mmCIF file with all atom_site columns, C-alpha atoms in Angstrom:
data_model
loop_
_atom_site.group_PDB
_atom_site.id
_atom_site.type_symbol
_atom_site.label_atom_id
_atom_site.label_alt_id
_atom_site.label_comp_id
_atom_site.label_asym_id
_atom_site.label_entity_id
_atom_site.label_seq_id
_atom_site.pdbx_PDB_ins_code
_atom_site.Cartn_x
_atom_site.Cartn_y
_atom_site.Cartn_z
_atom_site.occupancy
_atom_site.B_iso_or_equiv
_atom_site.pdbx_formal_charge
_atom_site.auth_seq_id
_atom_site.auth_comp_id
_atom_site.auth_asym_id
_atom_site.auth_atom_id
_atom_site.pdbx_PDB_model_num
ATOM 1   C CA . UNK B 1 1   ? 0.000    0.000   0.000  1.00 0.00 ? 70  UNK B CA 1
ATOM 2   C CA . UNK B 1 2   ? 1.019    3.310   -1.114 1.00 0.00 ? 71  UNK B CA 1
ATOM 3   C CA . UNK B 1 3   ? 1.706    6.246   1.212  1.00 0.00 ? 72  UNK B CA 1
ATOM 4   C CA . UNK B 1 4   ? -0.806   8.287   -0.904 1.00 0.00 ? 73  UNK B CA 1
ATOM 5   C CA . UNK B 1 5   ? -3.432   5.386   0.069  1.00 0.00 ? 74  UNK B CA 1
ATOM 6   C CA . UNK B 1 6   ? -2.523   5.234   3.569  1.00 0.00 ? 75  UNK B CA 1
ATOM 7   C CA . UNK B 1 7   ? -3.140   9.188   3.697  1.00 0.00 ? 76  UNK B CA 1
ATOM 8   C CA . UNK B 1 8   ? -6.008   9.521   1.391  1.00 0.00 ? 77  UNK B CA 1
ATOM 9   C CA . UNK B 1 9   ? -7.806   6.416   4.405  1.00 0.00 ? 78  UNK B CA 1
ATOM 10  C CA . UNK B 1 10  ? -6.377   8.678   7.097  1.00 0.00 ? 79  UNK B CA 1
ATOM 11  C CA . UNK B 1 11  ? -7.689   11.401  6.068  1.00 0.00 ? 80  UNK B CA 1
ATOM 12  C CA . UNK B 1 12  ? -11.450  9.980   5.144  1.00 0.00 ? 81  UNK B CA 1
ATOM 13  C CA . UNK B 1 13  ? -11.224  8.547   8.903  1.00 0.00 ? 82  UNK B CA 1
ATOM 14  C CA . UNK B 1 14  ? -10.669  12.069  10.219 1.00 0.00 ? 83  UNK B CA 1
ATOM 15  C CA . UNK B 1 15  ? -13.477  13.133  8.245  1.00 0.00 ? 84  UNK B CA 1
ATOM 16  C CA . UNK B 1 16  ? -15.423  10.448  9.431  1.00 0.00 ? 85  UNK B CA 1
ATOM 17  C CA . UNK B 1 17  ? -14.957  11.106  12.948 1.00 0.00 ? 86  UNK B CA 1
ATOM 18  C CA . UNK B 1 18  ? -15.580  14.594  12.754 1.00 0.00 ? 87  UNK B CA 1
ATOM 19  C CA . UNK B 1 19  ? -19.137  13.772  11.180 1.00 0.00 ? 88  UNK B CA 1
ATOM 20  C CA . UNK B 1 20  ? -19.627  11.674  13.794 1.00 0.00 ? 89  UNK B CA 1
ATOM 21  C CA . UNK B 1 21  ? -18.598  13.961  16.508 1.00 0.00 ? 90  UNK B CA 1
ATOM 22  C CA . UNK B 1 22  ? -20.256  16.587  14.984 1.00 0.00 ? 91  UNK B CA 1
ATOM 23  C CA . UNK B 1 23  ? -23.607  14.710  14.818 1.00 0.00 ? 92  UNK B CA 1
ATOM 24  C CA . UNK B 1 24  ? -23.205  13.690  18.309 1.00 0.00 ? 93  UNK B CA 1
ATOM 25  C CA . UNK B 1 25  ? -22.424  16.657  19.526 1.00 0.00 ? 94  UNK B CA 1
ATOM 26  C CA . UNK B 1 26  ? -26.084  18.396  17.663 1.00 0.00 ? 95  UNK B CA 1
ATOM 27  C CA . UNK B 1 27  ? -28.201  15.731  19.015 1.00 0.00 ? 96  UNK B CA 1
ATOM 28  C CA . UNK B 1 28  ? -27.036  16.429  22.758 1.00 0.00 ? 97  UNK B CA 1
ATOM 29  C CA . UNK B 1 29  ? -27.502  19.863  21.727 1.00 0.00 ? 98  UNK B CA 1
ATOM 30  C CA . UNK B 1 30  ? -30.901  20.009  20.739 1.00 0.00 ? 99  UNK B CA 1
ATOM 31  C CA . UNK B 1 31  ? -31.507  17.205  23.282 1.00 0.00 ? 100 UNK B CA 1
ATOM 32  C CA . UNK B 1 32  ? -30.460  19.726  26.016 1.00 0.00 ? 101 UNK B CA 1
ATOM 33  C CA . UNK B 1 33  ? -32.808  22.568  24.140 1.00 0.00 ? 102 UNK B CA 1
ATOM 34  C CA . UNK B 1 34  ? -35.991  20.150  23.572 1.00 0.00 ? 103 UNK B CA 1
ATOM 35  C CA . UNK B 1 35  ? -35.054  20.099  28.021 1.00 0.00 ? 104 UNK B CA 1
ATOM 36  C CA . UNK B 1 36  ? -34.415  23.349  28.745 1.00 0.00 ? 105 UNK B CA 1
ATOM 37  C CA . UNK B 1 37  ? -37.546  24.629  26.567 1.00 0.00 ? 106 UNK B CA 1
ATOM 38  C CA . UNK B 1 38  ? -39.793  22.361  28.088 1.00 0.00 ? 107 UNK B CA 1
ATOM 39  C CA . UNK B 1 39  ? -38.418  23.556  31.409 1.00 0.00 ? 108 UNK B CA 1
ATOM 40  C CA . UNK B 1 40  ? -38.816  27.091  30.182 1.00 0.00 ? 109 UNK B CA 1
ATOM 41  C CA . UNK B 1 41  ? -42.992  26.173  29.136 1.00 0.00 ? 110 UNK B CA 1
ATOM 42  C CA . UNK B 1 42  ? -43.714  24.621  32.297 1.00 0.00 ? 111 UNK B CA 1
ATOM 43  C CA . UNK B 1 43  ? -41.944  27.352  34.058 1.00 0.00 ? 112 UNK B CA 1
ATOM 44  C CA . UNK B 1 44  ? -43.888  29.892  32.333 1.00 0.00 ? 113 UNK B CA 1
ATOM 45  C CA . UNK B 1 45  ? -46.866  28.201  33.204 1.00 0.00 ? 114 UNK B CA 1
ATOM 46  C CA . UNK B 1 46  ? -46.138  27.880  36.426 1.00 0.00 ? 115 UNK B CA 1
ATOM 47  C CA . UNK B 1 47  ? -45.877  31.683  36.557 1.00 0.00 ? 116 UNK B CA 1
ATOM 48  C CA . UNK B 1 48  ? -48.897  32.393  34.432 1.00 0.00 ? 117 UNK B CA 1
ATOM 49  C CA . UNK B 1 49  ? -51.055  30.391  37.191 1.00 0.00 ? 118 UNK B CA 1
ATOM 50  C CA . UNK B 1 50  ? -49.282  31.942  39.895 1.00 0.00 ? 119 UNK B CA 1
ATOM 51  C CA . UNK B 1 51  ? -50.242  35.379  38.837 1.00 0.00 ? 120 UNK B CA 1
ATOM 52  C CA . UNK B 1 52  ? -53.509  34.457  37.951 1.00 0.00 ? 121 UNK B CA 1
ATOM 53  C CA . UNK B 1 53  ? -54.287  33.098  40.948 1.00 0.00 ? 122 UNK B CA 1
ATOM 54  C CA . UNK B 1 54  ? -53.088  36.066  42.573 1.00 0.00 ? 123 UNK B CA 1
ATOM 55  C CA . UNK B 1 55  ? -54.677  38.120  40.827 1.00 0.00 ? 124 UNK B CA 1
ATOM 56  C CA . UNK B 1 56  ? -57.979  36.301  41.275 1.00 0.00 ? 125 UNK B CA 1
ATOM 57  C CA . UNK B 1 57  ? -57.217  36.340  45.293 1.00 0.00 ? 126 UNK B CA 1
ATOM 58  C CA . UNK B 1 58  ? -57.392  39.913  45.395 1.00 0.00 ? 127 UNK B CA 1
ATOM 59  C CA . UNK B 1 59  ? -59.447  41.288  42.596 1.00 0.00 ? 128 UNK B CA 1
ATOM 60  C CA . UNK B 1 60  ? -61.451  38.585  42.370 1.00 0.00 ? 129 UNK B CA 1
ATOM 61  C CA . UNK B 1 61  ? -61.356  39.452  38.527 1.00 0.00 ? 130 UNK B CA 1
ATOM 62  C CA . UNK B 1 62  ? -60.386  37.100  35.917 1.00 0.00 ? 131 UNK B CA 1
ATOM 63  C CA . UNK B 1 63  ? -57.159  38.065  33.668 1.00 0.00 ? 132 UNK B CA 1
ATOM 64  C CA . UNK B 1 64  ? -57.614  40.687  31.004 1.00 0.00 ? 133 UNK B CA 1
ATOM 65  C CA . UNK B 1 65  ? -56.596  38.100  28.207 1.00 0.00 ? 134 UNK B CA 1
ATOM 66  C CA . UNK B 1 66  ? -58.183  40.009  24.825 1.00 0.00 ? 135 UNK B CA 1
ATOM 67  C CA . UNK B 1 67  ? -58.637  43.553  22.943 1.00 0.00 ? 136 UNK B CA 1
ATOM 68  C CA . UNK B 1 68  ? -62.114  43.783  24.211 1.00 0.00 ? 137 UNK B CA 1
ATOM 69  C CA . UNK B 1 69  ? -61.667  42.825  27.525 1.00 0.00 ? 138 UNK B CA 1
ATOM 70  C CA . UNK B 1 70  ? -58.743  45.962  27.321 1.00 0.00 ? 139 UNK B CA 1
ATOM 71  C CA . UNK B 1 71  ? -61.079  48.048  25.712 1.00 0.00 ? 140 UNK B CA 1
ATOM 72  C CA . UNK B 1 72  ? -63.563  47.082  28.588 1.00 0.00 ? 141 UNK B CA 1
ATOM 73  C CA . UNK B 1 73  ? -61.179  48.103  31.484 1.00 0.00 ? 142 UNK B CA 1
ATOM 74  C CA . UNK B 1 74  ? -59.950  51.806  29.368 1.00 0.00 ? 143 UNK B CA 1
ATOM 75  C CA . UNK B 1 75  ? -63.887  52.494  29.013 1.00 0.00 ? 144 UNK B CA 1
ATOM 76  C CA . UNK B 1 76  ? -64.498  51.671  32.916 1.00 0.00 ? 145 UNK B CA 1
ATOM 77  C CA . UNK B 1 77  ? -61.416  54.227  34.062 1.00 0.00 ? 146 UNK B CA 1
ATOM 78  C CA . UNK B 1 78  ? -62.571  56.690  31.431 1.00 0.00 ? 147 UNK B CA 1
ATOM 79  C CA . UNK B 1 79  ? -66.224  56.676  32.829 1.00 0.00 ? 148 UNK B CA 1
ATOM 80  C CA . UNK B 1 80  ? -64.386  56.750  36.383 1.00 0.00 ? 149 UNK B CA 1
ATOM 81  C CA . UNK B 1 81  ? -62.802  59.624  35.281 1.00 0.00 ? 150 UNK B CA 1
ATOM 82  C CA . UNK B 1 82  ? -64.947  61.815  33.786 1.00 0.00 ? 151 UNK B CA 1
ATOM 83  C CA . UNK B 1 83  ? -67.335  61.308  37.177 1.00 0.00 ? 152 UNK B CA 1
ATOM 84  C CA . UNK B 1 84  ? -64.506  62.108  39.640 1.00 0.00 ? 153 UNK B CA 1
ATOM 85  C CA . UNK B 1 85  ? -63.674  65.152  37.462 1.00 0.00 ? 154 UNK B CA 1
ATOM 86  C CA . UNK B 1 86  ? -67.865  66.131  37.110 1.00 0.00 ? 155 UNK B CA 1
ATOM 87  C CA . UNK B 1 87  ? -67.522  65.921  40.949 1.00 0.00 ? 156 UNK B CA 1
ATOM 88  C CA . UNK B 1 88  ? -64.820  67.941  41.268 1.00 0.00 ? 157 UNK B CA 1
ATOM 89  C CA . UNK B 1 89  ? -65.849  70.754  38.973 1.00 0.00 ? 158 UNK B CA 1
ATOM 90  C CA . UNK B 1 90  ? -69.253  70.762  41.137 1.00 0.00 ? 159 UNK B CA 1
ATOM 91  C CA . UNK B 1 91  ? -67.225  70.959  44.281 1.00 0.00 ? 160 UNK B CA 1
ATOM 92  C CA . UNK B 1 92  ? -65.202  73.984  42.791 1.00 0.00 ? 161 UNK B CA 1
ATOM 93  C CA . UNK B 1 93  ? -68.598  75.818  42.052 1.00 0.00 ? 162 UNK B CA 1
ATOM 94  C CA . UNK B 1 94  ? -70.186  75.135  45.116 1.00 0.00 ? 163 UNK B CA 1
ATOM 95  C CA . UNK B 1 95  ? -67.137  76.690  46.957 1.00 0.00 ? 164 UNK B CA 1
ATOM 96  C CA . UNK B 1 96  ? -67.377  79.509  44.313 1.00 0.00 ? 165 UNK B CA 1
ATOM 97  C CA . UNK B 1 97  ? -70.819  79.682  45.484 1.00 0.00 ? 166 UNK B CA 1
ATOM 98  C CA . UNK B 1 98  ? -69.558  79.710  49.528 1.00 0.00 ? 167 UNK B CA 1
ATOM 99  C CA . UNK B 1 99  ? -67.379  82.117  48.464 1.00 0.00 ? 168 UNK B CA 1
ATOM 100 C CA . UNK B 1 100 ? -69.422  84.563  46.974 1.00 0.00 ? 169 UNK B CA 1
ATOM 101 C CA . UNK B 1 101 ? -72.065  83.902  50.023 1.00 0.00 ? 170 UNK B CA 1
ATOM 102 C CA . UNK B 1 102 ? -69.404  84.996  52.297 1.00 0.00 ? 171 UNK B CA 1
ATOM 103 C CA . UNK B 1 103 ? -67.942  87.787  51.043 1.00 0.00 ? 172 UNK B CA 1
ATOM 104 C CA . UNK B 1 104 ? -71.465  89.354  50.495 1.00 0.00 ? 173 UNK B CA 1
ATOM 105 C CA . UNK B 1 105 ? -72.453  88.829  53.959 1.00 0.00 ? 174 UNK B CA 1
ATOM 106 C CA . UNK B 1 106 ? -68.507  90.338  54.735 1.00 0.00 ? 175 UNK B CA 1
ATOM 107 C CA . UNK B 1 107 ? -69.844  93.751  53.044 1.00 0.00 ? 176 UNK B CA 1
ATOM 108 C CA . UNK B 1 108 ? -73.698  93.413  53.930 1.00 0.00 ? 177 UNK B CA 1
ATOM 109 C CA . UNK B 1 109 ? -72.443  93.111  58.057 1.00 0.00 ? 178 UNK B CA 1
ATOM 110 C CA . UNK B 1 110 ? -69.577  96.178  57.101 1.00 0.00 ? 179 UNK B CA 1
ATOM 111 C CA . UNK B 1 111 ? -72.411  98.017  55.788 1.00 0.00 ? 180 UNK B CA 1
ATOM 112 C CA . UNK B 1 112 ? -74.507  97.331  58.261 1.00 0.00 ? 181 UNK B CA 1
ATOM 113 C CA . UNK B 1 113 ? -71.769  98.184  61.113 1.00 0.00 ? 182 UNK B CA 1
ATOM 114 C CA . UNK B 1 114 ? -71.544  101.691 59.019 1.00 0.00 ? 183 UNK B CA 1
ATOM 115 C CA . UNK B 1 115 ? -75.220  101.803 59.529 1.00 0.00 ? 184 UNK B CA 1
ATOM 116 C CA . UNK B 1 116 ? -74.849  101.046 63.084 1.00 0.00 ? 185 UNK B CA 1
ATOM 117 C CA . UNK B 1 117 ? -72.134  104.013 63.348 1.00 0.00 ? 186 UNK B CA 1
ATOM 118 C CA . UNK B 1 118 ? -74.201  106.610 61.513 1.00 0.00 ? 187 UNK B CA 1
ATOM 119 C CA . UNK B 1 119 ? -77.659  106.044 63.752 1.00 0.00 ? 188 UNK B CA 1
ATOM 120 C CA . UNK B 1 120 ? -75.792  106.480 66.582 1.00 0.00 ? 189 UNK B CA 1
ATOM 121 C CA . UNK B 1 121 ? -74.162  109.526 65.872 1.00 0.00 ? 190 UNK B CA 1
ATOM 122 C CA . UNK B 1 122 ? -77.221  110.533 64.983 1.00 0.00 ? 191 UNK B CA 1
ATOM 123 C CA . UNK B 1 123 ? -78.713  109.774 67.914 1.00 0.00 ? 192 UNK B CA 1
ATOM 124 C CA . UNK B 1 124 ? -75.946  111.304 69.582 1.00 0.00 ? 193 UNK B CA 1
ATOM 125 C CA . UNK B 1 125 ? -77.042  114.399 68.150 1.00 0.00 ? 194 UNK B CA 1
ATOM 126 C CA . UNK B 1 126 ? -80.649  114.231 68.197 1.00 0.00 ? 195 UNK B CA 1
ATOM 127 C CA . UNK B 1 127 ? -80.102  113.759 72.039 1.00 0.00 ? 196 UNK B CA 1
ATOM 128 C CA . UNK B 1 128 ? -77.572  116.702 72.762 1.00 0.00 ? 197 UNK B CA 1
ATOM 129 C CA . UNK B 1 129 ? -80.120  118.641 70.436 1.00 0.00 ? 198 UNK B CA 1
ATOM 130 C CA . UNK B 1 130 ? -82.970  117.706 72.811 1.00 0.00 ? 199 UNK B CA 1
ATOM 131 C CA . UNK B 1 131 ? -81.471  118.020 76.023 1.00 0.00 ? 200 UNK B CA 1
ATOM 132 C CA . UNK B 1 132 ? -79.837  121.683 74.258 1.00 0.00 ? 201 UNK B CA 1
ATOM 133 C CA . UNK B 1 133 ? -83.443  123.002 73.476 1.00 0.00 ? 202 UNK B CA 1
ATOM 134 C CA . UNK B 1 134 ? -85.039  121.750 76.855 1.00 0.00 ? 203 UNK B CA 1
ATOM 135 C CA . UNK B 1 135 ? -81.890  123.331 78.571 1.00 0.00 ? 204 UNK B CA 1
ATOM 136 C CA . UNK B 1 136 ? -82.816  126.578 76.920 1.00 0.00 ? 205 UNK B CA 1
ATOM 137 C CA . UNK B 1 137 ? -86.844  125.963 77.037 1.00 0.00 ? 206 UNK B CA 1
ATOM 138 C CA . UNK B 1 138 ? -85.903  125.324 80.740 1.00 0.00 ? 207 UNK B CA 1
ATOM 139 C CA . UNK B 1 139 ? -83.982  128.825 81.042 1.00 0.00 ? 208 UNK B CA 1
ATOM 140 C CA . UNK B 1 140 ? -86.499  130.641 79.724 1.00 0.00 ? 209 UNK B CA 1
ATOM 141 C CA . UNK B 1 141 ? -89.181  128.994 82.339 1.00 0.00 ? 210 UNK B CA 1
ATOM 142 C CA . UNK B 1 142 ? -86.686  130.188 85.025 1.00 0.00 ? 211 UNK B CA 1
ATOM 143 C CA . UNK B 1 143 ? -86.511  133.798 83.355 1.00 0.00 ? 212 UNK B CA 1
ATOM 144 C CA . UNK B 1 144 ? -90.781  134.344 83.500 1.00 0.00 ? 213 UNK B CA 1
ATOM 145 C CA . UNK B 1 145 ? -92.150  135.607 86.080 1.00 0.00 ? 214 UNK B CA 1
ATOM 146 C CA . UNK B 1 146 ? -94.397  133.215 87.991 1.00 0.00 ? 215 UNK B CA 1
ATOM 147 C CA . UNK B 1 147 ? -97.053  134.866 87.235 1.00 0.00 ? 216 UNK B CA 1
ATOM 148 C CA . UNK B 1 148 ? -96.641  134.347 83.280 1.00 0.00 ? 217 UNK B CA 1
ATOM 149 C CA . UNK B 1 149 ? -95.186  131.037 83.993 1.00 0.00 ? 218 UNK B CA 1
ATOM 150 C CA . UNK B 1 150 ? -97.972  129.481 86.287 1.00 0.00 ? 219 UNK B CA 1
ATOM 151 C CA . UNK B 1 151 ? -100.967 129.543 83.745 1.00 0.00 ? 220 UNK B CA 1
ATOM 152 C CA . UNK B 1 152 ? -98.355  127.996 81.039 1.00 0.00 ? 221 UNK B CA 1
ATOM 153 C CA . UNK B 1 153 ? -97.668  125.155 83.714 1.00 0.00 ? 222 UNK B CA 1
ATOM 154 C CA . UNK B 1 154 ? -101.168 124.376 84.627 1.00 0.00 ? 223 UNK B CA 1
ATOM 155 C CA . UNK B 1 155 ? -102.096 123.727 80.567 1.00 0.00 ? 224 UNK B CA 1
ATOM 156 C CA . UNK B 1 156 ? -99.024  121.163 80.637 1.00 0.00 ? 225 UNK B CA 1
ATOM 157 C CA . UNK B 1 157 ? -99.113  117.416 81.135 1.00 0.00 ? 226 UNK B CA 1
ATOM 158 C CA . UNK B 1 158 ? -98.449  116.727 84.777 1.00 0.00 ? 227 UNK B CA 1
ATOM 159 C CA . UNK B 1 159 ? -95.281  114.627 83.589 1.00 0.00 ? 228 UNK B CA 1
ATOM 160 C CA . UNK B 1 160 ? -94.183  117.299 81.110 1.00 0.00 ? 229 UNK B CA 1
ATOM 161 C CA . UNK B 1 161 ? -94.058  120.211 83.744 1.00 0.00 ? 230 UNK B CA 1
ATOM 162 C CA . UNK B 1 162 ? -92.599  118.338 86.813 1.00 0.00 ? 231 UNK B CA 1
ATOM 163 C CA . UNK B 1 163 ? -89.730  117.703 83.885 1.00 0.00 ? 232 UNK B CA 1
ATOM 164 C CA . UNK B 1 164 ? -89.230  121.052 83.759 1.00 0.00 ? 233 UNK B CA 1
ATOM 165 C CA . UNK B 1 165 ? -89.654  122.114 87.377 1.00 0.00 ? 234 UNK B CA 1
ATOM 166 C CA . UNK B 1 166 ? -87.096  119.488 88.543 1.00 0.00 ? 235 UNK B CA 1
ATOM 167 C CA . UNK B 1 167 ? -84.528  121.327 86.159 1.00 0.00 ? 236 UNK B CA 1
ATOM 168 C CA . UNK B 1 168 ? -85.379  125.021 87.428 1.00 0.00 ? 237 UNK B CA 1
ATOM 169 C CA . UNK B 1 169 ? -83.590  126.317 90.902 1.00 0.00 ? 238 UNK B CA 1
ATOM 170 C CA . UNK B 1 170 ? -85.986  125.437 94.001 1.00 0.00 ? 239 UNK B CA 1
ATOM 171 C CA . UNK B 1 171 ? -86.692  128.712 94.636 1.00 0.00 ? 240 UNK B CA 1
ATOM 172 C CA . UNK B 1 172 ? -88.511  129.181 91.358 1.00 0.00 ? 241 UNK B CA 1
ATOM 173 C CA . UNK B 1 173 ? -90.139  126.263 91.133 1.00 0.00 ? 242 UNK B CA 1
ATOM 174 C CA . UNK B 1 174 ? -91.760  126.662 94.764 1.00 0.00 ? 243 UNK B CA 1
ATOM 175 C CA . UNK B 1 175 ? -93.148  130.186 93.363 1.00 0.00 ? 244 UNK B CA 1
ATOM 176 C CA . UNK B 1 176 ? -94.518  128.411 90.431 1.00 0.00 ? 245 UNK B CA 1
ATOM 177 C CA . UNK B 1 177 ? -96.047  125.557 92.391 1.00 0.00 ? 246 UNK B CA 1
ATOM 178 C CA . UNK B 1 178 ? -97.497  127.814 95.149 1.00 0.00 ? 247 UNK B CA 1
ATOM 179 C CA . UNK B 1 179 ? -99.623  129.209 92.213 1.00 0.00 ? 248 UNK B CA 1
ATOM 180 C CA . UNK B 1 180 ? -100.718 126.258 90.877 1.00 0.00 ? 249 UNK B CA 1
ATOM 181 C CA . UNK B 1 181 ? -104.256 125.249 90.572 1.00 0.00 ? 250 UNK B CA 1
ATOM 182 C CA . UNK B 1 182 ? -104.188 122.598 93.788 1.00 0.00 ? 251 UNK B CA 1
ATOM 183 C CA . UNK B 1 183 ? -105.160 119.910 91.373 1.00 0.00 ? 252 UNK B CA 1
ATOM 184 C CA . UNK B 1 184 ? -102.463 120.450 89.067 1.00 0.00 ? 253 UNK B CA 1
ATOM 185 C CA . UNK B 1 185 ? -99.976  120.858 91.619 1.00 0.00 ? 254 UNK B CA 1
ATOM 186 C CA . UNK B 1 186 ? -101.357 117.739 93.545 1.00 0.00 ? 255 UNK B CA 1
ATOM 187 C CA . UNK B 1 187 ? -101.063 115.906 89.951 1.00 0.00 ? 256 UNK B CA 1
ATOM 188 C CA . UNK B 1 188 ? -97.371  116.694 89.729 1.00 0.00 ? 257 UNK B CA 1
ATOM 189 C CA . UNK B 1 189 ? -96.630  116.107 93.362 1.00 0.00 ? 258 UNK B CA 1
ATOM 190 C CA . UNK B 1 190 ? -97.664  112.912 92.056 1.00 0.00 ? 259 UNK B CA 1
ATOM 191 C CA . UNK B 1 191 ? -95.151  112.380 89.188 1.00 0.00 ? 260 UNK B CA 1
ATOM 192 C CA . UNK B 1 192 ? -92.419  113.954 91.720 1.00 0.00 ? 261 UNK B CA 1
ATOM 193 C CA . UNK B 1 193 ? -92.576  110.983 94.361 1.00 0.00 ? 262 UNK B CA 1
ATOM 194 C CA . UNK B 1 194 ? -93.607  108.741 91.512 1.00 0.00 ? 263 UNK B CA 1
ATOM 195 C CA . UNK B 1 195 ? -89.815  109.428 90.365 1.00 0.00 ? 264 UNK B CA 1
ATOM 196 C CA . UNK B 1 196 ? -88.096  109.493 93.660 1.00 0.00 ? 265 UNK B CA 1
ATOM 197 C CA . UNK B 1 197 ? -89.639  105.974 94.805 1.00 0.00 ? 266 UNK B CA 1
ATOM 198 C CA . UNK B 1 198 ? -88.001  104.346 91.862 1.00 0.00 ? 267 UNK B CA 1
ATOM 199 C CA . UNK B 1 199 ? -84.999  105.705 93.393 1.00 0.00 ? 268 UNK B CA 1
ATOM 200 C CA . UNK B 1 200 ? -82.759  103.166 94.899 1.00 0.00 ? 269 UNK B CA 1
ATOM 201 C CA . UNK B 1 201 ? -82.412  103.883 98.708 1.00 0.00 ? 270 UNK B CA 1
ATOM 202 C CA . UNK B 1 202 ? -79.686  101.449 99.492 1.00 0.00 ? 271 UNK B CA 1
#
């Protein structure tokens, strides 16, 4: 045998062996990928159940698994939405609404306060007016002579002329009620210890 044989058979061995080797070495490989996928599914399922199972624990809600079962959860947040936001905007008005309330009670009670101010002032006035004129009313009373004053006293209400007789000096109002019809001075006698029993004597 040749050497050229002898190399040509060594060669076609080599070849040989690294078909076989190569052969062998793809079947363990997709043997170890036909394991490791199933492994892969059934760990995948495993998952899948695991989260739906949660998922049915607390939401008691099966898995949103299609388009329309999507579409059914969007139109259920939307609808959520628009009624939390419908609220809201009616909140915001009805504070609005408070608002407004409030601020025109704020200026109604100012006004009113201003009101308040103004009356009494004006009372204030009305009453330093009044007791001005009876002041001077009672000054001119004081100035008559009894004679001219009596008849004008007599004519009065009994309440209206001890008024003015418990503002002149003593000594003029003595004259006046000396002259006095007896009735009339009897009638504001009356009104005089009417006034002084309300007195407090304690």
């Amino acid at each position: 045998m040749t050497r050229a044989r002898k190399g040509q058979k060594a060669a076609r061995r080599r070849a040989v062996g690294r078909r076989t080797l190569l052969t062998l070495a793809l079947l363990l490989g997709a043997s170890g990928l036909m394991r490791l996928g199933g492994l892969g599914i059934a760990v995948a399922d495993d998952v899948t159940d695991l989260l739906r199972g949660t998922s049915a624990r607390h939401d008691e809600m099966p898995a949103c698994t299609t388009e329309a079962d999507i579409e059914a959860v969007l139109s259920a947040l939307q609808q959520r939405e628009t009624s939390l936001i419908e609220k809201e905007t009616a909140l915001e008005a009805r504070l609005e609404t408070l608002a407004e309330a409030d601020q025109n009670l704020t200026e109604k009670m100012q006004a009113l306060v201003v009101a308040e101010d103004r009356l009494a002032s004006t009372m204030a006035l009305a009453t330093t007016a009044a007791s001005d004129d009876l002041a001077r009313l009672t000054a001119l009373y004081e100035n008559m002579k009894p004679k001219q004053a009596i008849p004008l006293f007599e004519t009065m209400d009994p309440e209206f002329a001890a008024g003015f007789l418990s503002r002149m000096k003593p000594a003029v109002a003595a004259q006046i009620m000396a002259g006095l019809d007896p009735q009339a001075a009897y009638a504001i006698s009356v009104v005089f210890v009417g006034r002084n029993s309300e007195v407090p004597t304690n």
